[in-house]
Coordinates of C-alpha atoms in Angstrom, one line a residue:
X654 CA -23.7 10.4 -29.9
X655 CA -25.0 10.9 -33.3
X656 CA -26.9 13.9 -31.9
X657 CA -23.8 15.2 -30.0
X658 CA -22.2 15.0 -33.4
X659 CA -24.5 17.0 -35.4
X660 CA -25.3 19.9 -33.2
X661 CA -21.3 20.5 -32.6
X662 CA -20.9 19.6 -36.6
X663 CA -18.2 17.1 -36.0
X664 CA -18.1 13.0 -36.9
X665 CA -20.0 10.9 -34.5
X666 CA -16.1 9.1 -34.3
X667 CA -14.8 12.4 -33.0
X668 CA -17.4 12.7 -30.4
X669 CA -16.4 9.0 -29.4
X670 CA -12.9 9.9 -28.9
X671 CA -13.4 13.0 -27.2
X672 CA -15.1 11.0 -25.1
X673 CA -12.9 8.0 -25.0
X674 CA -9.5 9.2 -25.5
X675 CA -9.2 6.0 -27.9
X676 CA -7.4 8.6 -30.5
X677 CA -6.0 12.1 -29.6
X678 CA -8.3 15.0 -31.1
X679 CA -7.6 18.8 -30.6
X680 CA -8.4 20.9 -27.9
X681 CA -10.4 23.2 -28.9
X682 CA -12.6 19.9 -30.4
X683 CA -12.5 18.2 -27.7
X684 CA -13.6 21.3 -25.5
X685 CA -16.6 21.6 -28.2
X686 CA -17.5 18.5 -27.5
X687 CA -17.9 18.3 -24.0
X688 CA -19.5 21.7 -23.9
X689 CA -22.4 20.3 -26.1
X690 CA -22.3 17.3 -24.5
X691 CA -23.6 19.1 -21.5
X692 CA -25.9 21.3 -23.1
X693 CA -27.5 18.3 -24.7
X694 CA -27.8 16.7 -21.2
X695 CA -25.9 13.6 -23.2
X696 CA -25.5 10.2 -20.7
X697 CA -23.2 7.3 -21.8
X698 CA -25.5 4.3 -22.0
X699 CA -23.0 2.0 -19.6
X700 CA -24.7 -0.8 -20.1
X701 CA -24.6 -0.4 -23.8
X702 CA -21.0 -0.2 -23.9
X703 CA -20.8 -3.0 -21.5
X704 CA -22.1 -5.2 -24.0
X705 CA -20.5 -3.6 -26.7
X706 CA -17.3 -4.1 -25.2
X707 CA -17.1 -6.7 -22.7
X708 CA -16.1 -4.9 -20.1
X709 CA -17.9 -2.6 -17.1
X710 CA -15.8 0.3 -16.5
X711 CA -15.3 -1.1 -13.2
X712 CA -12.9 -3.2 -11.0
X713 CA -12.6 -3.7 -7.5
X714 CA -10.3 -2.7 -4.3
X715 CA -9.8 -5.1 -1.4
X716 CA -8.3 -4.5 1.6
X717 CA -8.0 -5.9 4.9
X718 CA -9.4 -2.7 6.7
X719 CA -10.2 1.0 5.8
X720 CA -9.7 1.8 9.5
X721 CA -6.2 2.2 9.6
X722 CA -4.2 5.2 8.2
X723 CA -1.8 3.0 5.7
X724 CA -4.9 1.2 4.1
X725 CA -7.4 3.9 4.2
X726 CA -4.6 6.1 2.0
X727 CA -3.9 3.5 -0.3
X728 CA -7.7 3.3 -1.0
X729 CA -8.1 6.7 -1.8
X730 CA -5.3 6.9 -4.1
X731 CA -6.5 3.8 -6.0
X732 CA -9.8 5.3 -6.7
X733 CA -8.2 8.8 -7.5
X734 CA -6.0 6.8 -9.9
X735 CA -8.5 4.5 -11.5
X736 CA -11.1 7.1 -11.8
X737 CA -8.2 9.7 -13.9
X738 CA -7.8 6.3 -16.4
X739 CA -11.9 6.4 -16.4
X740 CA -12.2 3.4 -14.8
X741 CA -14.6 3.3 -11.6
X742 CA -14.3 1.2 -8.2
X743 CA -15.7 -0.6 -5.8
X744 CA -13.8 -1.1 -2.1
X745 CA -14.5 -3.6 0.0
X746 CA -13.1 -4.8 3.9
X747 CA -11.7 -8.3 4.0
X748 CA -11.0 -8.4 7.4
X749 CA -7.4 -9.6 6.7
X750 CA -9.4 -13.4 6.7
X751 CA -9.0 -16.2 3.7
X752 CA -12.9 -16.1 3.8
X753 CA -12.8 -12.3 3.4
X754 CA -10.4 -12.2 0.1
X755 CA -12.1 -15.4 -1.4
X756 CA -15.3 -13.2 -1.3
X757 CA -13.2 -10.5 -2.6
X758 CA -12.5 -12.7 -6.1
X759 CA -16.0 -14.2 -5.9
X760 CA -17.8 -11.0 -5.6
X761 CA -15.4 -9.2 -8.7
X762 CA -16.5 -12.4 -11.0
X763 CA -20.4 -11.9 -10.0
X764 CA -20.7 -8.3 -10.4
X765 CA -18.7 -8.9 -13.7
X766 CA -15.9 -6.5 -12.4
X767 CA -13.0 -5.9 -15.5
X768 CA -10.1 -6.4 -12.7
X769 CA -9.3 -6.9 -8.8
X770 CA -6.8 -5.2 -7.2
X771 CA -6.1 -7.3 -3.4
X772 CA -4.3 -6.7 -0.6
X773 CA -3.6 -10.5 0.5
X774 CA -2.9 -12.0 3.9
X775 CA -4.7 -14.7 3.6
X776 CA -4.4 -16.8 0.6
X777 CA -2.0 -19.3 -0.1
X778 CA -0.3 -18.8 -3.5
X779 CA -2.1 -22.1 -5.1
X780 CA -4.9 -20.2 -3.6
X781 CA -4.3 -17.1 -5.7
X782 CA -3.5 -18.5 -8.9
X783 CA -6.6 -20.4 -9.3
X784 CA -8.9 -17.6 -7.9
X785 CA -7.1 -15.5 -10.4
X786 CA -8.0 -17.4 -13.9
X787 CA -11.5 -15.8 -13.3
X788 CA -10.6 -12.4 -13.3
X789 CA -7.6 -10.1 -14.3
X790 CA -5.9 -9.1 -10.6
X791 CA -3.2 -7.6 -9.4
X792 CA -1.7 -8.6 -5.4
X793 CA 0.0 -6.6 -3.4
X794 CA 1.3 -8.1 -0.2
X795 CA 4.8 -10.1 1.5
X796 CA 4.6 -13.2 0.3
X797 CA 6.5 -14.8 -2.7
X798 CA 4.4 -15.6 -5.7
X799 CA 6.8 -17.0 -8.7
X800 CA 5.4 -15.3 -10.8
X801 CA 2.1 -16.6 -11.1
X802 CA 0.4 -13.5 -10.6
X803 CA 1.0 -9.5 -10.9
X804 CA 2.2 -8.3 -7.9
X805 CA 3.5 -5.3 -6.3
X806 CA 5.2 -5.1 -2.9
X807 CA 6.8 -2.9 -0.4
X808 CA 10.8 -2.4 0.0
X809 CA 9.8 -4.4 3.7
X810 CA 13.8 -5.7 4.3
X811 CA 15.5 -2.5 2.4
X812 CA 13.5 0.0 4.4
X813 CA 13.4 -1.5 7.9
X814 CA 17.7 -2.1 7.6
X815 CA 17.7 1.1 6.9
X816 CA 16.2 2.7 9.6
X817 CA 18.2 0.3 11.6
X818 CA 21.1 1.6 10.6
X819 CA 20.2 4.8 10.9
X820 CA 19.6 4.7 14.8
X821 CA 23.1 2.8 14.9
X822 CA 24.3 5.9 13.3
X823 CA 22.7 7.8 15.7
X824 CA 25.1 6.6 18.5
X825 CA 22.1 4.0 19.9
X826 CA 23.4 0.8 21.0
X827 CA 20.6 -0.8 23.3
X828 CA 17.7 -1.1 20.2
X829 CA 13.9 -2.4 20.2
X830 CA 12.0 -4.0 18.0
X831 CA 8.6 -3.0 18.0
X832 CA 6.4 -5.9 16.3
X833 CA 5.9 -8.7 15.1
X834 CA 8.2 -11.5 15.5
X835 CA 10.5 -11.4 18.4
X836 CA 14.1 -12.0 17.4
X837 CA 14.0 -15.6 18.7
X838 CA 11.9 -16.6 15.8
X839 CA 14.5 -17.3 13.5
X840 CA 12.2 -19.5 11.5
X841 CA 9.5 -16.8 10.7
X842 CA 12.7 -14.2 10.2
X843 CA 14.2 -16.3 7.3
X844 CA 10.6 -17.4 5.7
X845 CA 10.9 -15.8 2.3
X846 CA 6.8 -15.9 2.4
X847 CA 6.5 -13.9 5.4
X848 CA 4.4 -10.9 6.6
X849 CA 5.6 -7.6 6.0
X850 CA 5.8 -7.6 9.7
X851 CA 8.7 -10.5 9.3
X852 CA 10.4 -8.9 6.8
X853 CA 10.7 -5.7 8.4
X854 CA 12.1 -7.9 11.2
X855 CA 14.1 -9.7 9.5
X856 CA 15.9 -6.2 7.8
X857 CA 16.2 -5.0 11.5
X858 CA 17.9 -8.4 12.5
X859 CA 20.2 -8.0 9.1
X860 CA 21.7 -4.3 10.2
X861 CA 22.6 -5.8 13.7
X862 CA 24.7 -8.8 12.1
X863 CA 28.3 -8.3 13.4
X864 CA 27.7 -4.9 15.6
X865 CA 27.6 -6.5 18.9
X866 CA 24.6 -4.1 19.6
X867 CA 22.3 -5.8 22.3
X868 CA 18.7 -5.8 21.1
X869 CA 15.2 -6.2 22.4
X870 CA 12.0 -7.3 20.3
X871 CA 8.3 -7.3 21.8
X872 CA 5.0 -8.5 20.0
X873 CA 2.5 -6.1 19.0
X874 CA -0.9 -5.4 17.4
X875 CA -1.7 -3.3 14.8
X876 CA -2.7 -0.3 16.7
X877 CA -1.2 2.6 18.7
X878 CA -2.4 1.4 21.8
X879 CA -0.7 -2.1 21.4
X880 CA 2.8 0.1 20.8
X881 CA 1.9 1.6 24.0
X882 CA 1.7 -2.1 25.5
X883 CA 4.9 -2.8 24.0
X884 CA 6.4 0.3 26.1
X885 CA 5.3 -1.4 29.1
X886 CA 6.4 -4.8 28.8
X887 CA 10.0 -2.9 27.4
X888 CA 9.8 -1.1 30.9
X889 CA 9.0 -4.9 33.0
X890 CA 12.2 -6.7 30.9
X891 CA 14.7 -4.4 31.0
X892 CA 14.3 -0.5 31.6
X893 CA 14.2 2.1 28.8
X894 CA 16.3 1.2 25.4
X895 CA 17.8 4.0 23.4
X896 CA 16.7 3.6 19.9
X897 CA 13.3 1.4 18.8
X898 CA 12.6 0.5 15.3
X899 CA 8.5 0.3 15.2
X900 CA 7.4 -2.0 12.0
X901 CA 4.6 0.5 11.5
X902 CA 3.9 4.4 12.3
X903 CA 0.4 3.6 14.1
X904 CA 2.7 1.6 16.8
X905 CA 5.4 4.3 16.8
X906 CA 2.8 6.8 18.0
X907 CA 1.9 4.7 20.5
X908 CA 5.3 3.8 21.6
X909 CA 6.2 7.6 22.0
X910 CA 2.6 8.4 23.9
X911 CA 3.8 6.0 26.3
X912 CA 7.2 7.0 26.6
X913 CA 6.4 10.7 27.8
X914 CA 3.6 9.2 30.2
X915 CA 6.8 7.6 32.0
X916 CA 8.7 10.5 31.5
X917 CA 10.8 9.3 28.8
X918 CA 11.8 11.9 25.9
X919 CA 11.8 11.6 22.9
X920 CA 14.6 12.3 20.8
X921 CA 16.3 13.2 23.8
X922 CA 16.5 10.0 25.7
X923 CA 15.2 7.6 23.3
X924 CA 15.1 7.7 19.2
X925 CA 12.3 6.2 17.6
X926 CA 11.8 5.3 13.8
X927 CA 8.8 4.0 11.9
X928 CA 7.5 3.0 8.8
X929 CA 5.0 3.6 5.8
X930 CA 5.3 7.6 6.5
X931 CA 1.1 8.2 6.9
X932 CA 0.2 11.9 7.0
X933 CA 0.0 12.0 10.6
X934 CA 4.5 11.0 11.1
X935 CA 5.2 14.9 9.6
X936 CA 2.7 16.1 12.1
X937 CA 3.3 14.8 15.1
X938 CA 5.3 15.8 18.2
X939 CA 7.8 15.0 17.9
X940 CA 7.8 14.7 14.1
X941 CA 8.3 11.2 13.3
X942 CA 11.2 9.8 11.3
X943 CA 9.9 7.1 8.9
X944 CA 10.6 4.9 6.0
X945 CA 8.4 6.2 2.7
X946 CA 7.8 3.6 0.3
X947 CA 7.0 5.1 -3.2
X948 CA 3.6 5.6 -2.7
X949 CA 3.4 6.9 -6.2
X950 CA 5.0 4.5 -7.8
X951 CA 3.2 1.7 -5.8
X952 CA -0.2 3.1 -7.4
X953 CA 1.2 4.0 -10.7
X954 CA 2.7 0.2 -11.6
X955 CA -0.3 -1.4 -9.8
X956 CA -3.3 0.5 -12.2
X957 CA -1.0 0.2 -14.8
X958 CA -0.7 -3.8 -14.3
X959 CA -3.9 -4.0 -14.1
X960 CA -5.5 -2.5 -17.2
X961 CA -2.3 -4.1 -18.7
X962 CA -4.1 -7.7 -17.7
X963 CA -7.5 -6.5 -18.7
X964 CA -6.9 -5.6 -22.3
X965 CA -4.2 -8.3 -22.7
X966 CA -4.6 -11.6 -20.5
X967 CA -1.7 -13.7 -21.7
X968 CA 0.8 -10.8 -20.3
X969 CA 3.5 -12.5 -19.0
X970 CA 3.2 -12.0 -14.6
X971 CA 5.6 -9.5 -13.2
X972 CA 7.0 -8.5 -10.3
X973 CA 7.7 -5.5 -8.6
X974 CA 8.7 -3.7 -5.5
X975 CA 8.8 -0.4 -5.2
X976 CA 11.6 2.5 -4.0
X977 CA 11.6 4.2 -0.9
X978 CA 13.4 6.8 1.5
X979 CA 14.1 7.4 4.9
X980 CA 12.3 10.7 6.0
X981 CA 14.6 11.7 9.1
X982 CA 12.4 14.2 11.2
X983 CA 12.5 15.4 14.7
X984 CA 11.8 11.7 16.8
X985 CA 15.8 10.7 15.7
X986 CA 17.1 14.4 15.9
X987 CA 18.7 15.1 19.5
X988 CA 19.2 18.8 20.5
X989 CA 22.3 20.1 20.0
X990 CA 24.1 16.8 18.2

C-alpha cells in the first residue's frame, strides 16, 4: 500500500480508503488510485487483513437446493449483493434436512466465516439460537422465532389471500388448492410455526371464510410434475374446478401442462394463480399471474442484517417480512371479460 501511495503521490490512508470505502475520497483520487493499483499489479494480502481485523471478507449462503428456480434466484442475488458491499460467499445445498443446516452453522464456524445467511426447514428454534451464538446469522424461513434471531420472511398469508381473492373476483366459485396441506388439516393451517406451504394455505383458507365458495385442496411436491399429479387426482375427485391457487409457480406450470393435455384451457376454462413470480411466470403460455414478494427488499434487509450482526453483536434481533404484489397476467385474464 505504501508503494501504491508513493507512485500515485497520495497518503498510504488514502490508498486504504480508496480501497476500503472506510471514508469517502474524491473521484478523481480514487480513480488514481485504482489505476496505479493495477499498474503496480497490487494484491490485498487477505490473510493479513484477516488477522488484522478479525474478520475474512466472507460469510456463507445455505439453502435447501440450487435446483429449483425460487432458490437458485435468491442465491444469485445474495452473492450479487454481498459481493457490491465487498464481502465474498460461499453457497452450500442443505437438502432441506436438520443434518444439512447443522453442517451449514458448523461449517461457517470452521472456515471462520464473518456471518451465515440460512434458509431453515429444519431447525427447531432452540435449535437456532444456540447454533447462532457461534456466528452472526441471519434466517429466512416460516416459522416463528421471538426474536431470538434475525429473520426475514415472505408475506406467505397476505400474498396467498390475495390471490384468492382475486380468482373470487374473477367470478370462480369451485377453487383448488394446489399444495401442501389439504384443507382438513386444520391443525397444521392454524400452527403459527408452519411451512410457507401452511401459510399460503392457511391465507387461501382465510379469503374463503363466509363466501360459501366450495373448495378443493390436493397434496403436492415441489416440482412441476407433482402439479401435474395434482391435475389428475383433481380430475379422479371431482371433474375440472374453475380457479386453483398453486402455493408455488414450479407447481402452477405443471398444473397448466396438464390441464391442456386434457383439453382444459387456460384462462378460458380454468384460472390459475401462483406464487414467488420466478422469471419463467412472465414467459410462459399462458403468462402466469403470480404473487411477487419484494425480492429487493428481501436481499436488501437480509445483507444489511447481517453485516449489521457482524460489526455489532449485541444488536437487538429483528424481524421482518417483506412487501409484495400481485402480478395479474394472461393465466387469470379471460378473452373478452
Amino acid at each position: 500500500m505504501r508503494d501504491v501511495a508513493a507512485e500515485a503521490g497520495v497518503s498510504a490512508m488514502t490508498v486504504s480508503n480508496a480501497l476500503t470505502g472506510r471514508r469517502p475520497v474524491s473521484e478523481p483520487t480514487r480513480k488514481l488510485v485504482l489505476e496505479t493499483v493495477e499498474r503496480l499489479g497490487y494484491q490485498v494480502n487477505v490473510t493479513a487483513r484477516s488477522l488484522r481485523q478479525g474478520r475474512t471478507g466472507v460469510v456463507g449462503i445455505a439453502v435447501p437446493t440450487l435446483d429449483s428456480h425460487y432458490y437458485s434466484r435468491l442465491s444469485h442475488l445474495l452473492i450479487q449483493a454481498f459481493a457490491e458491499s465487498g464481502t465474498a460467499s460461499v453457497v452450500e445445498e442443505t437438502h432441506a434436512s436438520r443434518e444439512g443446516e447443522i453442517a451449514a452453522f458448523r461449517d461457517s464456524r470452521l472456515n471462520a466465516y464473518d456471518g451465515l445467511v440460512i434458509a431453515a426447514l429444519g431447525l427447531t428454534e432452540r435449535e437456532i439460537d444456540a447454533l447462532s451464538r457461534d456466528v452472526p446469522v441471519v434466517v429466512l424461513g416460516e416459522q416463528e422465532l421471538h426474536h431470538t434471531v434475525d429473520h426475514v420472511s415472505m408475506p406467505n398469508v397476505a400474498g396467498a389471500e390475495a390471490a384468492t381473492r382475486l380468482l373470487l373476483d374473477r367470478g370462480c366459485r369451485d377453487l383448488a388448492l394446489v399444495g401442501f396441506p389439504s384443507l382438513d388439516d386444520r391443525d397444521e393451517l392454524t400452527q403459527p410455526e408452519g411451512a410457507a406451504f401452511a401459510l399460503r394455505a392457511r391465507g387461501f383458507s382465510r379469503a374463503l371464510q363466509g363466501t360459501g365458495v366450495s373448495a378443493r385442496a390436493v397434496h403436492a411436491g415441489v416440482t412441476q410434475a407433482a402439479g401435474a399429479q395434482c391435475v389428475q387426482d383433481l380430475l379422479a375427485t371431482g371433474g375440472v374446478p374453475d380457479g386453483v391457487f398453486c402455493v408455488t409457480d414450479t407447481l402452477a406450470f405443471g398444473v397448466v401442462r396438464e390441464l391442456a393435455n386434457h383439453g382444459v384451457r387456460v384462462p378460458d376454462d380454468v384460472l390459475v394463480v401462483g406464487f414467488d413470480d420466478v422469471e419463467d411466470a412472465q414467459f410462459h403460455i399462458p403468462s402466469l399471474t403470480s404473487v411477487a414478494p419484494d425480492l429487493d427488499e428481501l436481499i436488501a434487509r437480509t445483507v444489511h442484517l447481517l453485516r449489521q450482526r457482524i460489526a455489532d453483536p449485541g444488536t437487538r434481533p429483528h424481524e421482518v417480512t417483506v412487501s409484495y404484489r400481485l402480478v395479474e397476467r394472461e393465466s387469470t385474464r379471460r378473452p373478452g371479460r
